[in-house]
Coordinates of C-alpha atoms in Angstrom, one line a residue:
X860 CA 0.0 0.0 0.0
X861 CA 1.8 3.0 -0.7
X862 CA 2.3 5.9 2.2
X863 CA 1.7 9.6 0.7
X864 CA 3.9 12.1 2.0
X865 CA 1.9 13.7 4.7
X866 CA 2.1 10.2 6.5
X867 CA 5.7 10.2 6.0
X868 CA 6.5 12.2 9.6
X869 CA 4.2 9.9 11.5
X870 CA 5.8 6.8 9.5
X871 CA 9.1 8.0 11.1
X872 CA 8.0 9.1 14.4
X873 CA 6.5 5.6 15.0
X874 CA 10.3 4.2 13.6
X875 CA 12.1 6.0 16.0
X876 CA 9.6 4.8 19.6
X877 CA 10.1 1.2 18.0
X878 CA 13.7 1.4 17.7
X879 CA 13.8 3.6 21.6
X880 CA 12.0 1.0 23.0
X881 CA 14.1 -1.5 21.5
X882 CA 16.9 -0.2 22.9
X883 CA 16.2 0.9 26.1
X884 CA 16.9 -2.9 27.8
X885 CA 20.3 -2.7 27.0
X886 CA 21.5 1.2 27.2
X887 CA 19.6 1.9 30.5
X888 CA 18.5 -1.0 32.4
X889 CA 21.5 -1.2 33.8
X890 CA 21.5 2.2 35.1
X891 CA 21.2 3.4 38.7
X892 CA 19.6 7.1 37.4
X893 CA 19.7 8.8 33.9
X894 CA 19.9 12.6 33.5
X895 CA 17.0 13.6 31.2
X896 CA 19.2 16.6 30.4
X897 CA 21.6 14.1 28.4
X898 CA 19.1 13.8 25.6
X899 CA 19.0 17.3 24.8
X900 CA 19.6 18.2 21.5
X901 CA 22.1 21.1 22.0
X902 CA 25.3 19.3 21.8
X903 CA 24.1 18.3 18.1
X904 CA 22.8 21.9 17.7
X905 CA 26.1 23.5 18.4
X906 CA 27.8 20.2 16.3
X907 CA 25.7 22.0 12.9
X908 CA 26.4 25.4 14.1
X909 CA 30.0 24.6 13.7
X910 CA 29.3 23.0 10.2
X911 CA 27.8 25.8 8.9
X912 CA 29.6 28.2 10.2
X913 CA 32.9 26.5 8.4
X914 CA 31.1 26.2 5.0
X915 CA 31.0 30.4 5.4
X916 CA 28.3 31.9 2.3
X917 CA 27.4 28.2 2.0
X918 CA 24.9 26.8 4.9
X919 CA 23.9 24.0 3.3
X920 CA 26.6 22.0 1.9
X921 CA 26.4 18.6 -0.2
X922 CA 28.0 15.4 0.7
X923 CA 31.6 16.4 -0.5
X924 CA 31.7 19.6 1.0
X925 CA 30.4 18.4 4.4
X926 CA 33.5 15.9 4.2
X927 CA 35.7 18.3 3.8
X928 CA 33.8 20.8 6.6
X929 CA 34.1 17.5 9.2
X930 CA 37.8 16.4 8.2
X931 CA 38.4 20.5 9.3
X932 CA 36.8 20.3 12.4
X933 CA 38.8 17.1 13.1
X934 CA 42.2 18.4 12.8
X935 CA 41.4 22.3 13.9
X936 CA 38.9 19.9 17.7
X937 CA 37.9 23.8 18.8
X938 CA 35.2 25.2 16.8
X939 CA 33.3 27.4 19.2
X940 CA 29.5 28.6 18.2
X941 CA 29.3 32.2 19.0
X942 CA 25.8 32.6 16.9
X943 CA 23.8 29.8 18.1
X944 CA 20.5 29.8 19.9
X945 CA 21.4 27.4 22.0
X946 CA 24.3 27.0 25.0
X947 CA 25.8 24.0 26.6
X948 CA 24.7 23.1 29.9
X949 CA 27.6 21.1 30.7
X950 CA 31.2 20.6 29.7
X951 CA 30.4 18.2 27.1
X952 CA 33.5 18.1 24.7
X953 CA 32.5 17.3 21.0
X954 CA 35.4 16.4 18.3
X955 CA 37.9 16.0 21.0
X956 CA 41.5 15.3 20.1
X957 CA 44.9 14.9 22.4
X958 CA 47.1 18.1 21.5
X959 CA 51.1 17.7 22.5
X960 CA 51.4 21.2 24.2
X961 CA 55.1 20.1 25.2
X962 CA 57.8 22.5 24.3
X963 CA 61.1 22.0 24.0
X964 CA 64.1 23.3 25.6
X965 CA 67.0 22.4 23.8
X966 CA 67.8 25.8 22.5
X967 CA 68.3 27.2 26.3
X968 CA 70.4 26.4 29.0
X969 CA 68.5 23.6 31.3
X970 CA 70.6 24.6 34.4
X971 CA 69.3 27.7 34.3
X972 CA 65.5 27.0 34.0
X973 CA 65.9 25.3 38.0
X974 CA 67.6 27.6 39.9
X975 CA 66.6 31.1 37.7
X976 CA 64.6 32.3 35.0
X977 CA 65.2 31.8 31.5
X978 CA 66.7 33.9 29.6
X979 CA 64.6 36.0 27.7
X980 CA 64.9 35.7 23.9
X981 CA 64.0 39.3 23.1
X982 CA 67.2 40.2 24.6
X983 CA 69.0 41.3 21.9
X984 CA 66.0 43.6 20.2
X985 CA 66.3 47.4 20.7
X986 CA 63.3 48.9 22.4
X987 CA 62.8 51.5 19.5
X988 CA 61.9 49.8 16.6
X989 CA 61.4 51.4 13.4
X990 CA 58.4 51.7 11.5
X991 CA 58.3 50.1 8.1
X992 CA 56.5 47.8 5.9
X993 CA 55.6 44.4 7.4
X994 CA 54.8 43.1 3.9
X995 CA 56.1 40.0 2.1
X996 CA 59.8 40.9 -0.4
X997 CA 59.1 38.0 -2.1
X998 CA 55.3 36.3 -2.8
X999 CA 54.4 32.5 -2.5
X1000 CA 54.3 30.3 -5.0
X1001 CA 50.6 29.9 -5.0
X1002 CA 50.1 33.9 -6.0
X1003 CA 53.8 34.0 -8.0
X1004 CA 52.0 31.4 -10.2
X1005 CA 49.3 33.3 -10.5
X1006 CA 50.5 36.8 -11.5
X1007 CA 52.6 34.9 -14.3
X1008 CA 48.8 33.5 -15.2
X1009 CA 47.7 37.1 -15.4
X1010 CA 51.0 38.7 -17.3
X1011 CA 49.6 36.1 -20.0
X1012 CA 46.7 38.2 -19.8
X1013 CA 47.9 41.4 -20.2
X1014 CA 50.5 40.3 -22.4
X1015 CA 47.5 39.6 -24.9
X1016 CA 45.9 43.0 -24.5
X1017 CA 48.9 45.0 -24.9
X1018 CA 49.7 43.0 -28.0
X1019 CA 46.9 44.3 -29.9
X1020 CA 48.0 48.1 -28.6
X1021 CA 51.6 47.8 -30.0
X1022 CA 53.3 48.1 -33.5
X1023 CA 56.7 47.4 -32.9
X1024 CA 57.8 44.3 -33.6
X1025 CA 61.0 44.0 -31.6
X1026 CA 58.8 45.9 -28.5
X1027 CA 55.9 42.4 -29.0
X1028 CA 58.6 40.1 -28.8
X1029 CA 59.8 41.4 -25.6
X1030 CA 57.0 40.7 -24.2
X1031 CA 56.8 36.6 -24.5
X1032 CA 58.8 34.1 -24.6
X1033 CA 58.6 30.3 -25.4
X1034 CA 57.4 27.8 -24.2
X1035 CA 60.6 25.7 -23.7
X1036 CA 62.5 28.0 -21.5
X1037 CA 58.9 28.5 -19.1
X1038 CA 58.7 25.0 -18.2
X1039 CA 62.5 25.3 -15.8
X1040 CA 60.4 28.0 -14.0
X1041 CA 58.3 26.9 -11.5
X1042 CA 56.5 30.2 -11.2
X1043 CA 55.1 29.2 -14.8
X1044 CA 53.4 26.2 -13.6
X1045 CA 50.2 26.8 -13.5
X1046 CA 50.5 28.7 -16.9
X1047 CA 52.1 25.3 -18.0
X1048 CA 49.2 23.1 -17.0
X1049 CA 46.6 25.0 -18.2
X1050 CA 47.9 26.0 -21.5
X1051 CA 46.7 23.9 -24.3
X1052 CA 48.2 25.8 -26.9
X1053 CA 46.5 28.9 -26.7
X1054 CA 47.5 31.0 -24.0
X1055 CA 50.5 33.7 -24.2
X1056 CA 53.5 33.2 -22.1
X1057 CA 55.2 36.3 -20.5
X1058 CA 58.9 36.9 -21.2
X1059 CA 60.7 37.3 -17.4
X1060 CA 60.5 40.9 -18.0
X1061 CA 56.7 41.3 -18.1
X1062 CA 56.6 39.4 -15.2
X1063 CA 59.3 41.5 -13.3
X1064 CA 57.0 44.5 -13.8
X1065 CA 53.6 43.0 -12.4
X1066 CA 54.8 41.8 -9.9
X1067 CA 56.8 44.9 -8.6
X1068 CA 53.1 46.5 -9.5
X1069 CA 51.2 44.1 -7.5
X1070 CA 53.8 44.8 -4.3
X1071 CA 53.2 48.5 -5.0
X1072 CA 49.4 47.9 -5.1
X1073 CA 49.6 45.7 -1.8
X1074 CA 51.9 48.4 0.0
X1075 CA 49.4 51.3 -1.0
X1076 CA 46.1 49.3 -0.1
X1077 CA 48.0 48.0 3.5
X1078 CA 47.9 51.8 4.6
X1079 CA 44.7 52.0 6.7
X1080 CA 45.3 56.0 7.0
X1081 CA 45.1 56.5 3.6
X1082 CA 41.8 58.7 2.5
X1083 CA 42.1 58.6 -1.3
X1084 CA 42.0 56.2 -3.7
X1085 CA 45.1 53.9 -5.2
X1086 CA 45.8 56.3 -8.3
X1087 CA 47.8 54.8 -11.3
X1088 CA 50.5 57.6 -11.2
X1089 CA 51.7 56.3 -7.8
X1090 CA 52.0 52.7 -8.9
X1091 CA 54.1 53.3 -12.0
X1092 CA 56.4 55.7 -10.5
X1093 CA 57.0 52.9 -7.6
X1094 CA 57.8 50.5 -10.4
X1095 CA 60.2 52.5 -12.0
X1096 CA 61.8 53.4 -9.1
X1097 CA 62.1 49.9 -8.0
X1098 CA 63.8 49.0 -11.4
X1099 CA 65.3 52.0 -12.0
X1100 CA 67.5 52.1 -15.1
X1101 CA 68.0 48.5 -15.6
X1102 CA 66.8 47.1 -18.9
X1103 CA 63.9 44.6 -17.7
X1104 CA 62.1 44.2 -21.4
X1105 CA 65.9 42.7 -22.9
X1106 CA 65.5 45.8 -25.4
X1107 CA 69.0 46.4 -26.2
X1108 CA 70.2 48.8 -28.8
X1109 CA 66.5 48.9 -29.3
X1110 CA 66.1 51.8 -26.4
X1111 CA 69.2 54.0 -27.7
X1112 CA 67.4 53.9 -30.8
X1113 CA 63.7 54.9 -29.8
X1114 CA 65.0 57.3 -26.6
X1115 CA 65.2 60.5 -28.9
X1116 CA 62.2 60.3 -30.3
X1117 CA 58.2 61.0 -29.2
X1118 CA 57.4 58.1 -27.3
X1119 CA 60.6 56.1 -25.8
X1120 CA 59.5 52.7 -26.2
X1121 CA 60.8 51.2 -23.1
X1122 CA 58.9 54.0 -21.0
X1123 CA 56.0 53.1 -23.4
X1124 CA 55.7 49.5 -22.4
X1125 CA 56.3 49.9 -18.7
X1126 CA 53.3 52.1 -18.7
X1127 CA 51.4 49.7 -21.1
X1128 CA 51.5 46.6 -18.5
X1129 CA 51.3 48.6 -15.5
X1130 CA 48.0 50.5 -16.5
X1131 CA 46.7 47.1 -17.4
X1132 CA 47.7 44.9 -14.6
X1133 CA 46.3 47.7 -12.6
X1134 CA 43.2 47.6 -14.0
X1135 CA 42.6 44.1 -13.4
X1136 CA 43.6 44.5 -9.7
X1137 CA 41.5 47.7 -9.4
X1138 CA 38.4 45.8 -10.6
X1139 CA 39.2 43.0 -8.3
X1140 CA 39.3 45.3 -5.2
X1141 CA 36.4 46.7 -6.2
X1142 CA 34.6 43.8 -6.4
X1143 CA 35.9 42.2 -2.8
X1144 CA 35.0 45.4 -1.3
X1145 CA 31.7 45.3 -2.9
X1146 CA 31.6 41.9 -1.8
X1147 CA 32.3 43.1 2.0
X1148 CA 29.8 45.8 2.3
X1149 CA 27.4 43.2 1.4
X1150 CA 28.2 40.6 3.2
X1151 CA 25.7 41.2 6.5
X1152 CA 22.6 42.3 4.1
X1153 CA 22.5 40.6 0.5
X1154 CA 22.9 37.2 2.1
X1155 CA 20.0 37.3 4.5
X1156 CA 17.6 38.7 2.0
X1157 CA 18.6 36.3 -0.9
X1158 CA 19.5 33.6 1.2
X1159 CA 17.0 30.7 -0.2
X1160 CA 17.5 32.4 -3.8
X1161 CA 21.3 31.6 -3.6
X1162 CA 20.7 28.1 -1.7
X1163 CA 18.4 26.9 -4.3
X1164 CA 20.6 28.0 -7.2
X1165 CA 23.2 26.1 -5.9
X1166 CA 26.0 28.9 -6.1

């Protein structure tokens, strides 16, 4: 006989008093008391809090996300829920794991930890210390790779802005000598044949952009906007005189006239590699203002869409 669906919560209410009842001989028989308060459902409340809390935009994750969610709460065993409804009553520990707080001593004196105190390592350090940037000299490979992804990029837009043939080919290189780079990895993989590769010196340039672009949008006192004029005078003072696009005679020959064409490019990939990184900040900080109001008024739209 088949059940329609608005028998379906009764079906599995029934389920779960069979199965209870079932089990009650051998889980509390035995016991002296039980503590009703045990079969409260906060500790599993606070257990999804945690889950959907870790899946950030996404509160309702599919099966391969939630693995991934879970195997994070394993190894990070100290999720706290400061948004739910409900609080713990007791000091339940859920996701528990044995953490080796032991440190080591090897790199002091052991005498001395006995019979004084240790010495203190910040011994050394002058109490006046200077204000500069905190910022990375060199980047990781994870965004190295990817700002040689995006020179490809601009490589192809300033192509189509350029008439000089000796100033195009400085601008890529082939594909033999990018694949003993391992910042042109990722370029490497993806490219089926039809992406650009950057020469070295395109590279050079964008990334001495992108640390001008993180330095100027690191200052929190800063009032006005990241303007294009700063960027490229921090690039060329960073490389300075030194001849990043392999131009050669090329530059002696082109210095005296209108344009020089080594100032030309320099400009060229700066202005746009900074206007793919303008958009982007744009974006995330569009993104950020959003955040607390767009999601709670579209929240169903965007869980049924599945983005």
């Amino acid at each position: 006989m088949p059940v329609s669906k608005w028998c379906l919560s009764v079906l599995g209410f029934v389920v779960n008093i069979d199965t209870l009842m079932s089990m009650v001989p051998v889980l509390l028989e035995g016991q002296r008391y039980i503590l009703t308060y045990r079969f409260s459902q906060d500790h599993l409340e606070l257990l999804f809090n945690s889950i959907r809390a870790s899946g950030g935009w996404n509160n309702n994750p599919n099966a391969s996300q939630f693995k991934y969610i879970f195997r994070k709460l394993m190894a990070r065993c100290g999720v706290v829920s400061r948004s739910g409804n409900v609080t713990a009553q007791d000091d339940t520990e859920s996701l528990t794991a044995t953490i080796d707080t032991s440190t080591s001593l090897s790199a002091v004196d052991m005498s001395s930890a006995a019979g004084g105190d240790l010495p203190s390592p910040f011994a050394d350090i002058p109490a006046l210390v200077h204000d500069h940037s905190y910022l990375p000299i060199r980047f990781s490979g994870l965004v190295d790779n990817a700002l040689v992804y995006i020179s490809g990029f601009v490589v192809r837009r300033a192509l189509k802005q350029l008439a000089c043939d000796v100033c195009r080919a400085s601008l890529v290189t082939d594909a033999a000598s990018a694949i003993k780079d391992q910042s042109y990895h990722l370029l490497t993989l993806r490219n089926n044949g039809g992406l650009v590769i950057p020469s070295e010196g395109t590279v050079r340039v964008v990334r001495e952009a992108e640390s001008a672009i993180r330095q100027a949008s690191a200052n929190c006192r800063r009032s006005q906007p990241i303007k294009l004029k700063e960027v490229e005078y921090i690039v060329r003072k960073r490389i300075g005189s030194e001849d990043v696009f392999v131009l050669g005679e090329h530059i002696s020959d082109t210095q005296y006239g209108i344009d020089s064409h080594n100032h030309t490019l320099l400009t060229l990939v700066v202005s746009l590699f900074f206007k793919i990184r303008l958009n982007h900040i744009a974006k995330m900080t569009t993104l950020s203002f959003q955040i607390n109001s767009m999601r709670q008024k579209l929240n169903k739209t965007v869980l049924f869409k599945g983005h």
